[in-house]
PDB file of C-alpha atoms in Angstrom:
ATOM      1  CA  MET Z   1      -9.007  -1.780 269.297  1.00 39.00           C
ATOM      2  CA  THR Z   2      -8.043  -0.965 272.845  1.00 40.00           C
ATOM      3  CA  SER Z   3      -4.305  -1.531 272.647  1.00 41.00           C
ATOM      4  CA  ARG Z   4      -1.835  -1.378 269.826  1.00 40.00           C
ATOM      5  CA  HIS Z   5       0.417  -3.745 271.800  1.00 40.00           C
ATOM      6  CA  ARG Z   6      -2.013  -6.605 271.272  1.00 37.00           C
ATOM      7  CA  THR Z   7      -1.900  -6.286 267.507  1.00 36.00           C
ATOM      8  CA  ARG Z   8       1.706  -5.375 266.897  1.00 37.00           C
ATOM      9  CA  SER Z   9       4.493  -7.892 266.472  1.00 35.00           C
ATOM     10  CA  LYS Z  10       7.677  -7.185 268.365  1.00 35.00           C
ATOM     11  CA  VAL Z  11       9.704  -8.528 265.487  1.00 32.00           C
ATOM     12  CA  ALA Z  12       7.899  -6.229 263.063  1.00 39.00           C
ATOM     13  CA  LEU Z  13       8.418  -3.253 265.335  1.00 38.00           C
ATOM     14  CA  ALA Z  14      12.136  -3.947 265.610  1.00 38.00           C
ATOM     15  CA  ALA Z  15      12.426  -4.335 261.862  1.00 39.00           C
ATOM     16  CA  ALA Z  16      10.584  -1.072 261.285  1.00 39.00           C
ATOM     17  CA  ALA Z  17      12.833   0.721 263.754  1.00 40.00           C
ATOM     18  CA  LEU Z  18      15.949  -0.654 262.059  1.00 36.00           C
ATOM     19  CA  LEU Z  19      14.682   0.418 258.664  1.00 36.00           C
ATOM     20  CA  ALA Z  20      13.804   3.865 259.973  1.00 38.00           C
ATOM     21  CA  ALA Z  21      17.238   4.256 261.497  1.00 38.00           C
ATOM     22  CA  THR Z  22      18.851   3.288 258.217  1.00 35.00           C
ATOM     23  CA  LEU Z  23      16.717   5.751 256.256  1.00 34.00           C
ATOM     24  CA  THR Z  24      17.221   8.665 258.625  1.00 35.00           C
ATOM     25  CA  GLY Z  25      20.869   8.048 259.387  1.00 35.00           C
ATOM     26  CA  LEU Z  26      20.225   8.112 263.114  1.00 35.00           C
ATOM     27  CA  THR Z  27      22.308   6.010 265.429  1.00 34.00           C
ATOM     28  CA  ALA Z  28      21.045   4.209 268.480  1.00 35.00           C
ATOM     29  CA  PRO Z  29      21.552   5.876 271.843  1.00 38.00           C
ATOM     30  CA  SER Z  30      24.119   4.230 274.062  1.00 37.00           C
ATOM     31  CA  SER Z  31      22.934   1.503 276.394  1.00 34.00           C
ATOM     32  CA  THR Z  32      23.280   3.858 279.333  1.00 37.00           C
ATOM     33  CA  ALA Z  33      21.461   6.794 277.754  1.00 42.00           C
ATOM     34  CA  ALA Z  34      18.178   5.847 279.376  1.00 41.00           C
ATOM     35  CA  THR Z  35      19.557   5.747 282.886  1.00 42.00           C
ATOM     36  CA  LYS Z  36      22.685   7.865 282.933  1.00 44.00           C
ATOM     37  CA  ALA Z  37      22.294  11.599 283.429  1.00 47.00           C
ATOM     38  CA  PRO Z  38      24.439  14.642 284.123  1.00 48.00           C
ATOM     39  CA  ALA Z  39      26.059  14.595 287.533  1.00 40.00           C
ATOM     40  CA  ALA Z  40      24.242  16.735 290.059  1.00 40.00           C
ATOM     41  CA  THR Z  41      25.962  19.282 292.230  1.00 37.00           C
ATOM     42  CA  GLY Z  42      25.603  19.186 295.981  1.00 37.00           C
ATOM     43  CA  ALA Z  43      23.461  22.330 295.930  1.00 41.00           C
ATOM     44  CA  VAL Z  44      21.009  20.873 293.435  1.00 43.00           C
ATOM     45  CA  ALA Z  45      20.805  17.576 295.286  1.00 47.00           C
ATOM     46  CA  ALA Z  46      19.978  19.428 298.512  1.00 61.00           C
ATOM     47  CA  THR Z  47      16.797  20.872 296.968  1.00 76.00           C
ATOM     48  CA  PRO Z  48      15.552  18.241 294.510  1.00 94.00           C
ATOM     49  CA  HIS Z  49      13.019  18.946 291.822  1.00 98.00           C
ATOM     50  CA  ARG Z  50       9.826  17.147 292.810  1.00 98.00           C
ATOM     51  CA  VAL Z  51       8.058  15.070 290.164  1.00 98.00           C
ATOM     52  CA  LEU Z  52       4.743  13.276 290.643  1.00 98.00           C
ATOM     53  CA  PHE Z  53       3.755  10.543 288.162  1.00 98.00           C
ATOM     54  CA  ASP Z  54       0.047   9.817 287.925  1.00 98.00           C
ATOM     55  CA  ASN Z  55      -1.484   6.363 288.373  1.00 98.00           C
ATOM     56  CA  SER Z  56      -4.954   7.544 289.400  1.00 98.00           C
ATOM     57  CA  LYS Z  57      -6.449   7.514 285.904  1.00 97.00           C
ATOM     58  CA  ALA Z  58      -6.140   3.835 284.885  1.00 96.00           C
ATOM     59  CA  GLU Z  59      -2.591   4.193 283.543  1.00 96.00           C
ATOM     60  CA  THR Z  60      -2.088   0.445 284.031  1.00 95.00           C
ATOM     61  CA  ALA Z  61      -5.410  -0.645 282.511  1.00 92.00           C
ATOM     62  CA  GLY Z  62      -5.365  -3.383 279.889  1.00 89.00           C
ATOM     63  CA  ASN Z  63      -1.888  -3.828 278.474  1.00 85.00           C
ATOM     64  CA  ALA Z  64      -0.612  -0.444 279.660  1.00 92.00           C
ATOM     65  CA  ASP Z  65       1.979  -0.140 282.414  1.00 95.00           C
ATOM     66  CA  TRP Z  66       2.708   3.569 282.586  1.00 97.00           C
ATOM     67  CA  ILE Z  67       4.321   3.700 286.028  1.00 98.00           C
ATOM     68  CA  ILE Z  68       7.930   4.205 287.146  1.00 98.00           C
ATOM     69  CA  SER Z  69       7.740   1.502 289.830  1.00 98.00           C
ATOM     70  CA  SER Z  70       5.303  -0.964 291.343  1.00 97.00           C
ATOM     71  CA  ALA Z  71       6.277   0.475 294.737  1.00 98.00           C
ATOM     72  CA  ILE Z  72       3.676   3.211 295.052  1.00 98.00           C
ATOM     73  CA  PRO Z  73       3.851   5.999 296.094  1.00 98.00           C
ATOM     74  CA  ASP Z  74       7.614   5.802 296.743  1.00 98.00           C
ATOM     75  CA  PRO Z  75       9.783   3.944 294.188  1.00 98.00           C
ATOM     76  CA  LEU Z  76      12.721   3.980 296.605  1.00 98.00           C
ATOM     77  CA  VAL Z  77      10.933   1.311 298.637  1.00 98.00           C
ATOM     78  CA  GLN Z  78      11.550  -1.100 295.749  1.00 98.00           C
ATOM     79  CA  ASN Z  79      15.176  -0.071 295.301  1.00 98.00           C
ATOM     80  CA  ALA Z  80      16.751   2.935 296.997  1.00 98.00           C
ATOM     81  CA  ASN Z  81      19.758   2.961 294.653  1.00 98.00           C
ATOM     82  CA  PRO Z  82      18.513   2.005 291.194  1.00 98.00           C
ATOM     83  CA  THR Z  83      21.129   1.490 288.499  1.00 97.00           C
ATOM     84  CA  THR Z  84      19.099   0.332 285.474  1.00 96.00           C
ATOM     85  CA  GLU Z  85      15.486   0.316 284.320  1.00 96.00           C
ATOM     86  CA  LYS Z  86      15.145  -3.187 285.789  1.00 96.00           C
ATOM     87  CA  SER Z  87      15.847  -1.847 289.275  1.00 98.00           C
ATOM     88  CA  TRP Z  88      12.244  -0.630 289.325  1.00 98.00           C
ATOM     89  CA  THR Z  89       9.207  -2.421 287.872  1.00 97.00           C
ATOM     90  CA  GLY Z  90       7.204  -0.429 285.351  1.00 97.00           C
ATOM     91  CA  ALA Z  91       7.274   0.502 281.673  1.00 97.00           C
ATOM     92  CA  LEU Z  92       8.389   4.030 282.665  1.00 98.00           C
ATOM     93  CA  SER Z  93      11.121   2.793 284.984  1.00 98.00           C
ATOM     94  CA  ALA Z  94      13.935   3.945 282.659  1.00 98.00           C
ATOM     95  CA  TRP Z  95      12.541   7.477 282.837  1.00 98.00           C
ATOM     96  CA  GLY Z  96      12.299   7.362 286.622  1.00 98.00           C
ATOM     97  CA  VAL Z  97      15.692   5.757 287.173  1.00 98.00           C
ATOM     98  CA  ALA Z  98      17.410   8.290 284.905  1.00 98.00           C
ATOM     99  CA  LEU Z  99      15.999  11.156 286.966  1.00 98.00           C
ATOM    100  CA  GLN Z 100      16.756   9.425 290.264  1.00 98.00           C
ATOM    101  CA  ARG Z 101      20.381   8.807 289.346  1.00 97.00           C
ATOM    102  CA  THR Z 102      21.068  12.514 288.889  1.00 97.00           C
ATOM    103  CA  GLY Z 103      20.467  13.119 292.589  1.00 97.00           C
ATOM    104  CA  ALA Z 104      18.507  16.211 291.556  1.00 97.00           C
ATOM    105  CA  TYR Z 105      14.968  14.791 291.556  1.00 98.00           C
ATOM    106  CA  SER Z 106      12.531  13.429 294.116  1.00 98.00           C
ATOM    107  CA  LEU Z 107       9.936  11.084 292.598  1.00 98.00           C
ATOM    108  CA  LYS Z 108       6.537   9.888 293.756  1.00 98.00           C
ATOM    109  CA  THR Z 109       3.493   8.200 292.195  1.00 98.00           C
ATOM    110  CA  LEU Z 110      -0.138   9.121 292.833  1.00 98.00           C
ATOM    111  CA  PRO Z 111      -1.822   5.766 293.590  1.00 98.00           C
ATOM    112  CA  ALA Z 112      -4.844   4.283 291.877  1.00 97.00           C
ATOM    113  CA  GLY Z 113      -8.025   5.368 293.641  1.00 97.00           C
ATOM    114  CA  SER Z 114      -6.569   8.755 294.578  1.00 98.00           C
ATOM    115  CA  THR Z 115      -8.017  12.149 293.733  1.00 98.00           C
ATOM    116  CA  ILE Z 116      -5.837  14.783 292.093  1.00 98.00           C
ATOM    117  CA  GLY Z 117      -5.848  17.823 294.348  1.00 98.00           C
ATOM    118  CA  TYR Z 118      -4.245  21.229 294.745  1.00 98.00           C
ATOM    119  CA  GLY Z 119      -4.031  23.041 298.064  1.00 97.00           C
ATOM    120  CA  THR Z 120      -5.586  20.231 300.100  1.00 97.00           C
ATOM    121  CA  GLY Z 121      -2.652  19.759 302.454  1.00 97.00           C
ATOM    122  CA  ALA Z 122      -2.285  16.081 301.524  1.00 98.00           C
ATOM    123  CA  ALA Z 123       1.210  14.645 301.112  1.00 98.00           C
ATOM    124  CA  LEU Z 124       0.674  13.965 297.398  1.00 98.00           C
ATOM    125  CA  ASP Z 125      -1.113  17.241 296.700  1.00 98.00           C
ATOM    126  CA  LEU Z 126       0.141  18.961 293.535  1.00 98.00           C
ATOM    127  CA  ALA Z 127       1.212  21.962 295.608  1.00 98.00           C
ATOM    128  CA  ASN Z 128       4.049  19.785 296.924  1.00 98.00           C
ATOM    129  CA  PHE Z 129       5.479  19.099 293.450  1.00 98.00           C
ATOM    130  CA  ASP Z 130       7.153  20.949 290.612  1.00 98.00           C
ATOM    131  CA  THR Z 131       5.999  18.681 287.778  1.00 98.00           C
ATOM    132  CA  PHE Z 132       3.027  16.367 287.242  1.00 98.00           C
ATOM    133  CA  VAL Z 133       3.350  13.608 284.600  1.00 98.00           C
ATOM    134  CA  ILE Z 134       0.151  12.064 283.202  1.00 98.00           C
ATOM    135  CA  ASP Z 135       0.925   9.321 280.680  1.00 98.00           C
ATOM    136  CA  GLU Z 136      -2.143   8.238 278.711  1.00 96.00           C
ATOM    137  CA  PRO Z 137      -5.001   8.823 281.172  1.00 97.00           C
ATOM    138  CA  ASN Z 138      -7.898   6.427 280.625  1.00 95.00           C
ATOM    139  CA  THR Z 139     -10.394   7.820 283.126  1.00 97.00           C
ATOM    140  CA  LYS Z 140     -11.927  11.272 282.753  1.00 97.00           C
ATOM    141  CA  PHE Z 141     -10.814  13.955 285.200  1.00 98.00           C
ATOM    142  CA  SER Z 142     -13.504  15.139 287.596  1.00 98.00           C
ATOM    143  CA  THR Z 143     -14.527  18.803 287.687  1.00 98.00           C
ATOM    144  CA  ALA Z 144     -12.492  19.334 290.864  1.00 98.00           C
ATOM    145  CA  GLU Z 145      -9.469  17.543 289.412  1.00 98.00           C
ATOM    146  CA  LYS Z 146      -9.511  19.709 286.294  1.00 98.00           C
ATOM    147  CA  THR Z 147      -9.562  22.791 288.493  1.00 98.00           C
ATOM    148  CA  ALA Z 148      -6.647  21.416 290.514  1.00 98.00           C
ATOM    149  CA  ILE Z 149      -4.524  20.650 287.446  1.00 98.00           C
ATOM    150  CA  MET Z 150      -5.140  23.987 285.765  1.00 98.00           C
ATOM    151  CA  THR Z 151      -4.543  25.954 288.965  1.00 98.00           C
ATOM    152  CA  PHE Z 152      -1.325  24.024 289.569  1.00 98.00           C
ATOM    153  CA  VAL Z 153       0.015  25.064 286.154  1.00 98.00           C
ATOM    154  CA  GLN Z 154      -1.267  28.623 286.413  1.00 98.00           C
ATOM    155  CA  ASN Z 155       0.587  29.002 289.711  1.00 98.00           C
ATOM    156  CA  GLY Z 156       3.933  27.779 288.339  1.00 98.00           C
ATOM    157  CA  GLY Z 157       3.709  23.999 288.034  1.00 98.00           C
ATOM    158  CA  GLY Z 158       4.915  21.894 285.121  1.00 98.00           C
ATOM    159  CA  LEU Z 159       2.436  19.571 283.376  1.00 98.00           C
ATOM    160  CA  PHE Z 160       3.671  16.706 281.167  1.00 98.00           C
ATOM    161  CA  LEU Z 161       0.823  15.116 279.204  1.00 98.00           C
ATOM    162  CA  ILE Z 162       1.108  12.059 276.960  1.00 98.00           C
ATOM    163  CA  SER Z 163      -1.754  11.200 274.655  1.00 97.00           C
ATOM    164  CA  ASP Z 164      -2.310   8.119 272.537  1.00 94.00           C
ATOM    165  CA  HIS Z 165      -4.333   7.228 269.464  1.00 93.00           C
ATOM    166  CA  ASN Z 166      -8.053   7.416 268.846  1.00 93.00           C
ATOM    167  CA  ALA Z 167      -9.960   4.423 270.291  1.00 90.00           C
ATOM    168  CA  SER Z 168      -7.260   3.657 272.857  1.00 89.00           C
ATOM    169  CA  ASP Z 169      -9.844   3.195 275.609  1.00 88.00           C
ATOM    170  CA  ARG Z 170      -8.075   0.519 277.641  1.00 90.00           C
ATOM    171  CA  ASN Z 171     -10.635   0.251 280.445  1.00 90.00           C
ATOM    172  CA  ASN Z 172     -13.701   0.427 278.170  1.00 92.00           C
ATOM    173  CA  ASP Z 173     -15.358   3.318 279.997  1.00 94.00           C
ATOM    174  CA  GLY Z 174     -16.042   5.302 276.824  1.00 94.00           C
ATOM    175  CA  TRP Z 175     -13.121   7.710 277.267  1.00 95.00           C
ATOM    176  CA  ASP Z 176      -9.660   7.555 275.697  1.00 95.00           C
ATOM    177  CA  SER Z 177      -6.703   9.870 276.231  1.00 97.00           C
ATOM    178  CA  PRO Z 178      -7.318  12.262 273.278  1.00 97.00           C
ATOM    179  CA  ARG Z 179     -10.857  12.964 274.468  1.00 97.00           C
ATOM    180  CA  ILE Z 180      -9.847  13.135 278.126  1.00 98.00           C
ATOM    181  CA  ILE Z 181      -7.116  15.699 277.445  1.00 98.00           C
ATOM    182  CA  ASN Z 182      -9.343  17.766 275.148  1.00 98.00           C
ATOM    183  CA  ASP Z 183     -12.021  17.710 277.844  1.00 98.00           C
ATOM    184  CA  LEU Z 184      -9.487  19.011 280.376  1.00 98.00           C
ATOM    185  CA  LEU Z 185      -8.696  21.930 278.079  1.00 97.00           C
ATOM    186  CA  THR Z 186     -12.253  22.873 277.134  1.00 97.00           C
ATOM    187  CA  THR Z 187     -14.410  22.242 280.210  1.00 97.00           C
ATOM    188  CA  ASN Z 188     -12.325  23.362 283.170  1.00 98.00           C
ATOM    189  CA  SER Z 189     -13.325  26.145 285.570  1.00 98.00           C
ATOM    190  CA  VAL Z 190     -10.019  28.045 285.362  1.00 98.00           C
ATOM    191  CA  ASP Z 191      -9.783  28.824 281.633  1.00 98.00           C
ATOM    192  CA  PRO Z 192     -11.746  26.733 279.104  1.00 97.00           C
ATOM    193  CA  THR Z 193     -10.820  28.926 276.114  1.00 95.00           C
ATOM    194  CA  ASP Z 194      -7.907  26.898 274.706  1.00 96.00           C
ATOM    195  CA  PRO Z 195      -5.559  27.875 277.551  1.00 97.00           C
ATOM    196  CA  PHE Z 196      -2.449  26.104 276.240  1.00 98.00           C
ATOM    197  CA  GLY Z 197      -2.938  26.901 272.563  1.00 98.00           C
ATOM    198  CA  PHE Z 198      -3.299  23.356 271.252  1.00 98.00           C
ATOM    199  CA  SER Z 199      -5.828  20.557 270.879  1.00 98.00           C
ATOM    200  CA  VAL Z 200      -5.367  16.805 270.479  1.00 98.00           C
ATOM    201  CA  ASP Z 201      -6.149  15.440 267.023  1.00 98.00           C
ATOM    202  CA  VAL Z 202      -8.518  12.462 267.184  1.00 97.00           C
ATOM    203  CA  LEU Z 203      -6.415  10.253 264.922  1.00 97.00           C
ATOM    204  CA  ASN Z 204      -4.795   6.829 264.812  1.00 96.00           C
ATOM    205  CA  ILE Z 205      -1.514   7.188 262.929  1.00 97.00           C
ATOM    206  CA  SER Z 206      -0.005   3.736 262.594  1.00 96.00           C
ATOM    207  CA  THR Z 207       3.666   4.600 262.167  1.00 97.00           C
ATOM    208  CA  ASP Z 208       5.972   7.523 261.509  1.00 98.00           C
ATOM    209  CA  ASN Z 209       9.281   8.930 262.725  1.00 98.00           C
ATOM    210  CA  PRO Z 210       8.660  12.601 263.580  1.00 98.00           C
ATOM    211  CA  ARG Z 211      11.670  14.901 263.281  1.00 98.00           C
ATOM    212  CA  ALA Z 212      12.724  17.808 265.471  1.00 98.00           C
ATOM    213  CA  VAL Z 213      12.659  21.388 264.234  1.00 98.00           C
ATOM    214  CA  THR Z 214      15.847  23.408 264.039  1.00 98.00           C
ATOM    215  CA  ASP Z 215      16.047  25.545 267.160  1.00 98.00           C
ATOM    216  CA  ALA Z 216      19.467  25.600 268.787  1.00 97.00           C
ATOM    217  CA  ALA Z 217      18.232  27.676 271.713  1.00 97.00           C
ATOM    218  CA  ASP Z 218      15.346  25.425 272.751  1.00 98.00           C
ATOM    219  CA  PRO Z 219      16.072  23.799 276.156  1.00 98.00           C
ATOM    220  CA  VAL Z 220      13.972  20.717 275.404  1.00 98.00           C
ATOM    221  CA  LEU Z 221      15.668  19.956 272.100  1.00 98.00           C
ATOM    222  CA  HIS Z 222      19.115  20.862 273.408  1.00 98.00           C
ATOM    223  CA  GLY Z 223      19.229  20.124 277.126  1.00 98.00           C
ATOM    224  CA  GLY Z 224      21.435  18.534 279.731  1.00 97.00           C
ATOM    225  CA  PHE Z 225      20.314  15.019 278.799  1.00 98.00           C
ATOM    226  CA  GLY Z 226      21.340  15.318 275.148  1.00 98.00           C
ATOM    227  CA  THR Z 227      20.249  16.619 271.764  1.00 98.00           C
ATOM    228  CA  VAL Z 228      16.847  15.620 270.401  1.00 98.00           C
ATOM    229  CA  THR Z 229      16.734  14.741 266.709  1.00 98.00           C
ATOM    230  CA  GLY Z 230      13.465  12.845 266.478  1.00 98.00           C
ATOM    231  CA  SER Z 231      10.986  10.447 268.015  1.00 98.00           C
ATOM    232  CA  ILE Z 232       8.822   7.480 267.050  1.00 98.00           C
ATOM    233  CA  LEU Z 233       5.094   7.288 266.425  1.00 97.00           C
ATOM    234  CA  ARG Z 234       3.607   3.777 266.652  1.00 96.00           C
ATOM    235  CA  SER Z 235      -0.179   4.139 266.697  1.00 95.00           C
ATOM    236  CA  GLY Z 236      -0.491   7.607 268.149  1.00 97.00           C
ATOM    237  CA  THR Z 237      -1.739  11.063 267.300  1.00 98.00           C
ATOM    238  CA  THR Z 238      -0.687  14.661 266.709  1.00 98.00           C
ATOM    239  CA  PHE Z 239      -1.762  18.156 267.769  1.00 98.00           C
ATOM    240  CA  THR Z 240      -3.170  21.257 266.156  1.00 98.00           C
ATOM    241  CA  LEU Z 241      -1.578  24.481 267.357  1.00 98.00           C
ATOM    242  CA  LYS Z 242      -3.518  27.700 267.872  1.00 98.00           C
ATOM    243  CA  PRO Z 243      -0.989  30.475 268.516  1.00 98.00           C
ATOM    244  CA  ALA Z 244      -3.741  33.096 268.306  1.00 98.00           C
ATOM    245  CA  ASP Z 245      -5.098  31.624 271.553  1.00 97.00           C
ATOM    246  CA  ASN Z 246      -1.704  31.250 273.245  1.00 98.00           C
ATOM    247  CA  PRO Z 247       1.334  32.722 271.442  1.00 98.00           C
ATOM    248  CA  SER Z 248       3.773  30.730 273.605  1.00 98.00           C
ATOM    249  CA  VAL Z 249       2.759  27.392 272.023  1.00 98.00           C
ATOM    250  CA  LYS Z 250       5.585  25.719 270.060  1.00 98.00           C
ATOM    251  CA  GLY Z 251       5.745  22.586 267.943  1.00 98.00           C
ATOM    252  CA  LEU Z 252       9.114  20.902 268.546  1.00 98.00           C
ATOM    253  CA  LEU Z 253       8.666  17.697 266.554  1.00 98.00           C
ATOM    254  CA  TYR Z 254       6.427  17.105 263.536  1.00 98.00           C
ATOM    255  CA  ARG Z 255       4.950  14.204 261.658  1.00 98.00           C
ATOM    256  CA  THR Z 256       6.552  13.658 258.272  1.00 98.00           C
ATOM    257  CA  GLY Z 257       5.289  16.225 255.757  1.00 98.00           C
ATOM    258  CA  TYR Z 258       3.821  18.592 258.355  1.00 98.00           C
ATOM    259  CA  SER Z 259       4.919  21.883 259.909  1.00 98.00           C
ATOM    260  CA  GLY Z 260       3.494  25.059 261.369  1.00 98.00           C
ATOM    261  CA  ASN Z 261       0.161  24.603 263.136  1.00 98.00           C
ATOM    262  CA  THR Z 262      -0.680  21.055 262.002  1.00 98.00           C
ATOM    263  CA  GLY Z 263       0.847  17.646 262.554  1.00 98.00           C
ATOM    264  CA  ALA Z 264       2.851  18.571 265.655  1.00 98.00           C
ATOM    265  CA  PHE Z 265       3.940  15.493 267.616  1.00 98.00           C
ATOM    266  CA  PHE Z 266       5.628  17.141 270.618  1.00 98.00           C
ATOM    267  CA  VAL Z 267       4.465  20.549 271.823  1.00 98.00           C
ATOM    268  CA  THR Z 268       5.395  22.938 274.608  1.00 98.00           C
ATOM    269  CA  SER Z 269       3.513  25.930 275.957  1.00 98.00           C
ATOM    270  CA  THR Z 270       3.090  28.096 279.038  1.00 98.00           C
ATOM    271  CA  PHE Z 271       0.082  29.113 281.080  1.00 98.00           C
ATOM    272  CA  GLY Z 272       0.224  31.666 283.873  1.00 98.00           C
ATOM    273  CA  SER Z 273       3.647  31.110 285.447  1.00 98.00           C
ATOM    274  CA  GLY Z 274       3.672  27.378 284.622  1.00 98.00           C
ATOM    275  CA  ARG Z 275       4.839  25.220 281.731  1.00 98.00           C
ATOM    276  CA  VAL Z 276       3.244  22.465 279.659  1.00 98.00           C
ATOM    277  CA  ALA Z 277       4.544  19.708 277.365  1.00 98.00           C
ATOM    278  CA  ILE Z 278       2.552  17.111 275.442  1.00 98.00           C
ATOM    279  CA  TRP Z 279       3.637  14.024 273.440  1.00 98.00           C
ATOM    280  CA  GLY Z 280       1.436  12.263 270.887  1.00 98.00           C
ATOM    281  CA  ASP Z 281       2.152   8.625 271.714  1.00 97.00           C
ATOM    282  CA  SER Z 282       2.933   6.487 274.762  1.00 96.00           C
ATOM    283  CA  SER Z 283       5.270   4.228 272.750  1.00 96.00           C
ATOM    284  CA  PRO Z 284       8.386   6.466 272.970  1.00 97.00           C
ATOM    285  CA  ALA Z 285       8.359   6.425 276.790  1.00 97.00           C
ATOM    286  CA  ASP Z 286       7.829   2.636 276.985  1.00 96.00           C
ATOM    287  CA  ASP Z 287      11.119   1.036 278.050  1.00 96.00           C
ATOM    288  CA  GLY Z 288      10.084  -2.543 277.307  1.00 94.00           C
ATOM    289  CA  THR Z 289      10.111  -3.646 280.948  1.00 94.00           C
ATOM    290  CA  GLY Z 290       7.202  -3.766 283.335  1.00 89.00           C
ATOM    291  CA  GLN Z 291       4.874  -5.856 285.408  1.00 91.00           C
ATOM    292  CA  SER Z 292       4.293  -9.501 284.568  1.00 82.00           C
ATOM    293  CA  GLY Z 293       1.534 -10.155 282.055  1.00 84.00           C
ATOM    294  CA  ASN Z 294       2.041  -7.016 279.956  1.00 83.00           C
ATOM    295  CA  THR Z 295       3.496  -7.099 276.454  1.00 81.00           C
ATOM    296  CA  LEU Z 296       5.750  -4.065 276.159  1.00 87.00           C
ATOM    297  CA  TYR Z 297       8.249  -2.737 273.626  1.00 90.00           C
ATOM    298  CA  ASP Z 298      11.413  -0.701 274.032  1.00 95.00           C
ATOM    299  CA  GLY Z 299      10.536   2.623 272.483  1.00 96.00           C
ATOM    300  CA  TRP Z 300      12.772   4.471 274.955  1.00 97.00           C
ATOM    301  CA  ASN Z 301      15.898   3.170 273.192  1.00 96.00           C
ATOM    302  CA  ASP Z 302      14.403   2.826 269.700  1.00 97.00           C
ATOM    303  CA  PRO Z 303      17.156   3.823 267.221  1.00 97.00           C
ATOM    304  CA  ALA Z 304      14.661   5.768 265.100  1.00 97.00           C
ATOM    305  CA  GLY Z 305      14.414   8.438 267.795  1.00 98.00           C
ATOM    306  CA  THR Z 306      16.129  10.118 270.733  1.00 98.00           C
ATOM    307  CA  ASN Z 307      13.250   9.527 273.101  1.00 98.00           C
ATOM    308  CA  ALA Z 308      15.189   9.382 276.367  1.00 98.00           C
ATOM    309  CA  ALA Z 309      16.717  12.814 275.756  1.00 98.00           C
ATOM    310  CA  LEU Z 310      13.311  14.212 274.806  1.00 98.00           C
ATOM    311  CA  ALA Z 311      11.511  12.930 277.906  1.00 98.00           C
ATOM    312  CA  LEU Z 312      14.290  13.905 280.300  1.00 98.00           C
ATOM    313  CA  ASN Z 313      15.022  17.337 278.838  1.00 98.00           C
ATOM    314  CA  ALA Z 314      11.315  18.116 278.898  1.00 98.00           C
ATOM    315  CA  THR Z 315      11.034  17.013 282.531  1.00 98.00           C
ATOM    316  CA  ALA Z 316      13.960  19.271 283.451  1.00 98.00           C
ATOM    317  CA  TRP Z 317      12.388  22.219 281.605  1.00 98.00           C
ATOM    318  CA  LEU Z 318       8.989  21.668 283.211  1.00 98.00           C
ATOM    319  CA  SER Z 319      10.585  21.407 286.644  1.00 97.00           C
ATOM    320  CA  LYS Z 320      12.537  24.616 285.950  1.00 94.00           C
ATOM    321  CA  ALA Z 321      15.781  22.734 286.355  1.00 88.00           C
ATOM    322  CA  SER Z 322      16.885  24.067 282.965  1.00 77.00           C
TER     323      SER Z 322
END
């Protein structure tokens, strides 16, 4: 199976979400939650937080569409004043539009065929950004790219990783996102000894509604974009935490019945002077819109979770905007 979207009924997904919402007592986020964000001050807008979304690792292979806009590298070419997720074309457009509307973020996309670099002097070099978002990579990082990513974080950058389930190899090259991310963490030239304090579980969990831990002081769970109560897991995976390797690692959301160092669904950590976040499924960030020919589902506004707040608060924390 290379894509859960090909085997999952939209009607069934909606029914499951409705049932989950009923069981958990959660209410759906407002229709503007995905695109409306706290107003930015003039000072913040003058020095925007720079976020680079990756499209160099087959993020649109198969039925995936993990981009903020089809205008690459600059989404403003498609629409300079986006108002809704449909203003830009991509399954991550709600995420991008929400950040753009604050006036506090500058967004770009690394095009397909590009090489991830750090310190090269190129316009889309990681040194020119505060946060790098990699949603379900489907092509293995090269040795040089792994060095670039790890050095970027070590020197103060924010890294937002999103994994997916076992056997989610959308381009049939023998590598899926759990293995690609684990390879990044164990075979890089900067620190291959579990630098972030977690590993990706090689699992395919069909459905669950992970809940947030109680931590009133955590800026990801309680940030400027709202309070996070939970998320959705629709054919995804979890993470094993190893605080002995990196004591800063924290599980923020857990699969039902799990806690502590196993079954974590959303994790944060630090490395050097940088920050890291990882999510166990691409479904929560999917806004249900995208390029023609893809079958997508609105996980962003799924009533069983508060996915918009989670993605946006985490982006702010990684970018050191919170």
